[in-house]
Short mmCIF file of C-alpha atoms in Angstrom, two decimals:
data_model
loop_
_atom_site.label_atom_id
_atom_site.label_comp_id
_atom_site.label_asym_id
_atom_site.label_seq_id
_atom_site.Cartn_x
_atom_site.Cartn_y
_atom_site.Cartn_z
CA MET L 221 15.68 35.80 -186.98
CA GLY L 222 15.94 38.96 -184.91
CA LEU L 223 14.98 42.41 -185.94
CA GLN L 224 18.87 43.51 -185.77
CA GLU L 225 19.60 40.77 -188.12
CA THR L 226 16.83 41.60 -190.42
CA VAL L 227 17.66 45.32 -190.68
CA LEU L 228 21.48 44.62 -191.23
CA ILE L 229 20.20 42.14 -194.26
CA GLN L 230 17.69 44.80 -195.68
CA LEU L 231 20.20 47.72 -195.37
CA ARG L 232 23.06 45.83 -197.00
CA ASP L 233 21.12 44.99 -199.74
CA LEU L 234 19.83 48.57 -200.41
CA ILE L 235 23.43 49.52 -200.63
CA LEU L 236 24.50 46.38 -202.42
CA ARG L 237 21.63 47.19 -205.13
CA GLY L 238 22.62 50.99 -205.51
CA GLU L 239 19.78 52.38 -203.90
CA PHE L 240 22.00 55.27 -202.08
CA ALA L 241 24.59 57.33 -204.07
CA PRO L 242 27.92 57.08 -203.31
CA GLY L 243 28.77 59.52 -200.61
CA GLN L 244 24.99 59.69 -199.70
CA ARG L 245 24.53 60.63 -196.18
CA LEU L 246 22.42 57.74 -194.39
CA ALA L 247 20.26 59.32 -191.76
CA GLU L 248 19.04 57.02 -189.07
CA GLN L 249 15.44 58.32 -188.73
CA GLN L 250 14.87 58.02 -192.44
CA LEU L 251 16.28 54.35 -192.67
CA ALA L 252 14.45 53.55 -189.50
CA GLU L 253 11.14 54.82 -191.01
CA ARG L 254 11.91 52.80 -194.41
CA LEU L 255 12.79 49.88 -192.74
CA GLY L 256 10.03 49.87 -190.16
CA ALA L 257 12.59 49.60 -187.26
CA SER L 258 13.56 51.79 -184.29
CA ARG L 259 16.78 53.81 -184.57
CA THR L 260 18.69 51.27 -182.53
CA PRO L 261 19.00 48.29 -184.92
CA VAL L 262 19.72 50.62 -187.68
CA ARG L 263 22.55 52.23 -185.70
CA ALA L 264 23.86 48.97 -185.29
CA ALA L 265 23.73 47.76 -188.52
CA LEU L 266 25.49 51.00 -189.80
CA ALA L 267 28.33 49.99 -187.34
CA THR L 268 28.47 46.51 -188.88
CA LEU L 269 28.28 47.59 -192.73
CA GLU L 270 31.33 50.06 -191.76
CA GLY L 271 33.47 47.20 -190.62
CA GLU L 272 32.50 45.60 -193.98
CA GLY L 273 33.65 48.73 -195.86
CA LEU L 274 30.18 49.64 -197.43
CA VAL L 275 29.65 52.74 -195.19
CA GLU L 276 31.97 55.31 -193.74
CA ALA L 277 31.60 58.10 -190.96
CA ASN L 278 32.08 61.67 -192.45
CA GLU L 279 33.82 64.46 -190.29
CA THR L 280 30.88 64.90 -188.07
CA GLY L 281 30.60 61.24 -187.29
CA LYS L 282 27.39 60.83 -189.41
CA TYR L 283 27.32 57.76 -191.96
CA GLN L 284 27.35 58.02 -195.67
CA VAL L 285 27.79 55.54 -198.39
CA ARG L 286 31.38 54.77 -198.97
CA GLN L 287 32.79 55.79 -202.24
CA TYR L 288 34.79 53.20 -204.17
CA THR L 289 35.65 52.08 -207.76
CA ALA L 290 35.08 49.00 -209.72
CA GLN L 291 39.06 48.22 -209.55
CA GLU L 292 39.14 48.58 -205.52
CA VAL L 293 36.31 45.97 -205.40
CA THR L 294 38.07 43.71 -207.89
CA ASP L 295 41.41 43.89 -206.22
CA ALA L 296 39.77 43.31 -202.71
CA ILE L 297 38.01 40.20 -203.91
CA ALA L 298 40.91 38.83 -205.65
CA VAL L 299 43.29 39.53 -202.39
CA ARG L 300 40.51 37.51 -200.39
CA GLY L 301 40.38 34.93 -202.93
CA HIS L 302 44.27 34.31 -202.71
CA LEU L 303 44.18 34.31 -199.06
CA GLU L 304 41.62 31.88 -198.56
CA GLY L 305 43.19 29.69 -200.99
CA MET L 306 46.10 29.54 -198.97
CA ALA L 307 44.24 28.82 -195.70
CA ALA L 308 42.47 26.14 -197.60
CA ARG L 309 45.98 24.69 -198.60
CA LEU L 310 47.05 24.86 -195.31
CA VAL L 311 44.33 22.98 -194.10
CA ALA L 312 44.50 20.42 -196.37
CA GLU L 313 48.06 19.91 -195.72
CA HIS L 314 47.68 19.72 -191.94
CA GLY L 315 44.68 17.42 -192.08
CA VAL L 316 41.20 17.67 -191.06
CA SER L 317 40.35 16.84 -187.84
CA ARG L 318 37.03 14.82 -187.02
CA GLN L 319 35.56 17.92 -185.35
CA LEU L 320 36.60 20.19 -188.22
CA GLN L 321 34.88 17.51 -190.13
CA GLY L 322 31.91 17.49 -188.33
CA ASP L 323 31.54 21.37 -188.28
CA LEU L 324 31.85 21.98 -191.84
CA GLN L 325 29.43 19.05 -192.71
CA ALA L 326 27.04 20.69 -190.40
CA CYS L 327 27.52 24.03 -192.79
CA LEU L 328 27.08 22.15 -195.82
CA ASP L 329 23.83 20.51 -194.42
CA ALA L 330 22.61 24.26 -193.47
CA GLY L 331 23.29 25.57 -196.83
CA ASP L 332 21.60 22.61 -198.41
CA THR L 333 18.46 23.46 -196.25
CA ALA L 334 18.32 26.93 -196.50
CA LEU L 335 18.51 26.81 -200.34
CA LEU L 336 15.48 24.54 -200.42
CA ALA L 337 13.30 27.67 -200.38
CA ASN L 338 12.41 28.63 -204.13
CA PRO L 339 12.63 31.55 -204.36
CA LEU L 340 14.60 32.30 -201.45
CA THR L 341 13.12 34.07 -198.39
CA LEU L 342 14.58 36.75 -196.06
CA GLU L 343 14.79 34.01 -193.70
CA SER L 344 16.45 31.37 -196.02
CA TYR L 345 18.93 34.14 -197.04
CA ALA L 346 19.79 34.99 -193.66
CA ALA L 347 20.32 31.27 -192.51
CA TYR L 348 22.50 30.80 -195.75
CA ALA L 349 24.59 33.90 -194.96
CA ALA L 350 24.96 32.82 -191.33
CA MET L 351 26.18 29.34 -192.86
CA ASN L 352 28.52 31.29 -195.04
CA ASP L 353 30.10 33.40 -192.54
CA ARG L 354 30.77 30.17 -190.09
CA PHE L 355 31.99 28.04 -193.18
CA HIS L 356 34.87 30.77 -194.01
CA ALA L 357 35.47 31.20 -190.22
CA LEU L 358 36.18 27.39 -189.78
CA ILE L 359 38.62 27.12 -192.27
CA LEU L 360 40.46 30.50 -191.59
CA ASP L 361 40.76 29.38 -187.82
CA ALA L 362 41.87 25.85 -188.66
CA CYS L 363 44.65 26.89 -190.89
CA GLY L 364 46.79 28.05 -188.04
CA ASN L 365 48.63 31.20 -189.58
CA ARG L 366 48.05 34.27 -187.61
CA ALA L 367 49.75 36.22 -190.05
CA LEU L 368 47.27 35.06 -192.82
CA GLN L 369 44.26 35.78 -190.30
CA ARG L 370 45.34 39.04 -189.70
CA ALA L 371 45.76 39.84 -193.34
CA VAL L 372 42.21 38.73 -193.94
CA ALA L 373 41.02 40.77 -191.23
CA LEU L 374 42.54 43.74 -192.68
CA ASN L 375 41.12 43.01 -196.54
CA ASP L 376 37.96 42.70 -194.96
CA LYS L 377 37.54 46.41 -194.15
CA LEU L 378 37.50 46.97 -197.90
CA PRO L 379 34.24 46.95 -199.80
CA PHE L 380 32.73 43.82 -200.87
CA ALA L 381 35.64 41.56 -199.52
CA PRO L 382 33.96 40.00 -196.27
CA ALA L 383 32.15 36.92 -196.73
CA ALA L 384 28.94 38.34 -195.80
CA ALA L 385 29.27 40.92 -198.71
CA MET L 386 30.53 38.40 -201.19
CA LEU L 387 26.69 36.84 -201.77
CA PRO L 388 24.59 37.70 -204.43
CA MET L 389 21.56 40.06 -203.53
CA GLN L 390 18.81 38.56 -201.53
CA GLY L 391 17.69 35.73 -204.14
CA ALA L 392 14.60 37.56 -205.26
CA VAL L 393 15.18 36.31 -208.95
CA THR L 394 16.27 32.99 -210.12
CA PRO L 395 19.74 33.94 -211.23
CA ASP L 396 20.40 34.95 -207.65
CA ARG L 397 19.61 31.70 -206.20
CA ASP L 398 21.40 29.83 -209.22
CA TRP L 399 24.70 31.48 -208.40
CA MET L 400 24.33 30.73 -204.75
CA LEU L 401 23.69 27.22 -205.50
CA TYR L 402 26.93 27.20 -207.72
CA ALA L 403 28.74 28.72 -204.54
CA HIS L 404 27.54 26.08 -202.30
CA ARG L 405 28.29 23.31 -204.73
CA GLN L 406 32.01 25.00 -204.51
CA HIS L 407 31.60 24.49 -200.48
CA HIS L 408 30.83 20.99 -201.08
CA MET L 409 33.88 20.26 -203.40
CA LEU L 410 36.00 22.15 -201.35
CA VAL L 411 35.20 20.26 -198.33
CA ALA L 412 35.74 16.97 -200.31
CA ALA L 413 39.15 18.11 -201.41
CA LEU L 414 40.10 18.89 -197.72
CA LYS L 415 38.93 15.37 -196.55
CA ALA L 416 40.72 13.91 -199.23
CA ASN L 417 44.10 15.73 -198.33
CA ARG L 418 44.24 17.46 -201.83
CA PRO L 419 46.48 20.49 -200.98
CA ALA L 420 46.62 21.41 -204.83
CA ASP L 421 42.92 21.47 -205.46
CA ALA L 422 41.85 23.41 -202.49
CA PRO L 423 43.21 26.88 -203.15
CA GLU L 424 41.71 26.62 -206.92
CA LEU L 425 38.32 25.70 -205.46
CA SER L 426 38.39 28.59 -202.83
CA ASP L 427 40.01 31.17 -205.10
CA GLU L 428 37.71 30.08 -208.34
CA ARG L 429 34.45 30.35 -206.08
CA LEU L 430 35.26 33.89 -205.14
CA THR L 431 36.59 35.59 -208.34
CA GLN L 432 33.64 33.99 -210.34
CA LEU L 433 31.50 36.24 -208.35
CA VAL L 434 33.38 39.40 -209.02
CA GLY L 435 31.02 40.34 -211.66
CA THR L 436 27.93 39.76 -209.38
CA MET L 437 29.17 42.17 -206.55
CA ILE L 438 30.68 45.34 -208.47
CA ALA L 439 27.87 47.98 -208.42
CA GLY L 440 25.13 45.42 -207.83
CA LYS L 441 25.72 44.02 -211.58
CA ARG L 442 24.12 40.54 -211.94
CA PRO L 443 25.81 37.78 -213.84
CA GLN L 444 24.34 36.81 -217.18
CA GLY L 445 23.82 33.65 -218.24
CA PRO L 446 24.76 30.06 -215.98
CA PRO L 447 27.51 29.88 -213.57
CA PRO L 448 30.75 28.74 -215.30
CA GLU L 449 31.86 25.45 -215.33
CA ASN L 450 34.82 24.24 -213.15
CA PRO L 451 37.13 21.52 -214.39
CA ILE L 452 37.63 20.06 -210.94
CA ALA L 453 33.90 20.03 -210.47
CA ALA L 454 33.87 17.78 -213.80
CA GLU L 455 36.70 15.32 -212.34
CA PHE L 456 34.62 15.37 -208.93
CA VAL L 457 31.62 14.48 -210.97
CA ARG L 458 33.37 11.79 -212.74
CA GLN L 459 34.67 10.17 -209.41
CA ARG L 460 31.28 10.08 -208.06
CA ASP L 461 29.73 8.47 -210.81
CA HIS L 462 32.41 5.74 -210.72
CA GLU L 463 31.74 5.19 -206.78
CA ARG L 464 27.90 4.94 -207.65
CA SER L 465 28.56 2.43 -210.50
CA SER L 466 30.87 0.38 -208.24
CA GLY L 467 28.33 0.47 -205.37
CA ASP L 468 30.91 2.50 -203.17
CA TYR L 469 28.97 5.90 -202.91
CA GLY L 470 26.25 5.07 -200.94
CA ALA L 471 28.27 3.83 -198.30
CA ARG L 472 30.87 6.84 -198.33
CA HIS L 473 27.97 9.28 -198.64
CA SER L 474 25.27 8.04 -196.50
CA ARG L 475 24.64 11.47 -195.04
CA SER L 476 24.51 13.38 -198.42
CA GLY L 477 20.90 13.43 -199.75
CA SER L 478 21.97 16.90 -200.58
CA LEU L 479 20.14 19.65 -202.64
CA VAL L 480 23.36 20.68 -204.03
CA ASP L 481 24.52 18.30 -206.68
CA VAL L 482 27.62 19.03 -208.27
CA SER L 483 26.58 17.52 -211.42
CA ALA L 484 23.96 20.30 -211.65
#
């Protein structure tokens, strides 16, 4: 993992955890000293975070933490959830190509590998974040609806709306990793719904995964207790158990060996 990516992850994490007050100026030199880097990767990270809606340039061109309300965050995440749900439904209706199946499976495998670390390291968190970005991009690109794609791009300029900002913090504590495992189970179930051409299930899985994380994202709050149960997950588990008892599961899922068990 390069220095620029490391600085971006660390700076994003500081903002999401509330280390800087809303409206506080973010001086490049001070940030560079705090993160043990030069000003160049810090400047690049700030530009990226501006695109994510977490920082903004003031009248003098200097960056400061963007001010936003809990309602703005909730609205942005809800809109993304509905847009991604629509994209997933379109992909399921169109049918999943062999290339897309392979690309999505590669994402699932990469996520499984990243989440093997317990607790998560900065490197494993970065690997999962990169996988998460690619997973969302694949589905959005495959939906074929340019108006929807433009709507997502516009919404991504709002705080916490982009896929990168939708992850829990860096996984330094067990609840964060548990929720990332939960989110990745949703990835697995969404891919299963797409492969099975179940358009009705795809939006609920995509939308539900995002909206369940809203409480985690607002002002750095962490969810309390275990991730919520999903009725589609329960049905998925029942189908899987039936396949296992009939001997079909091994043949159909010979590649799984996955860390992410949807029954967990």
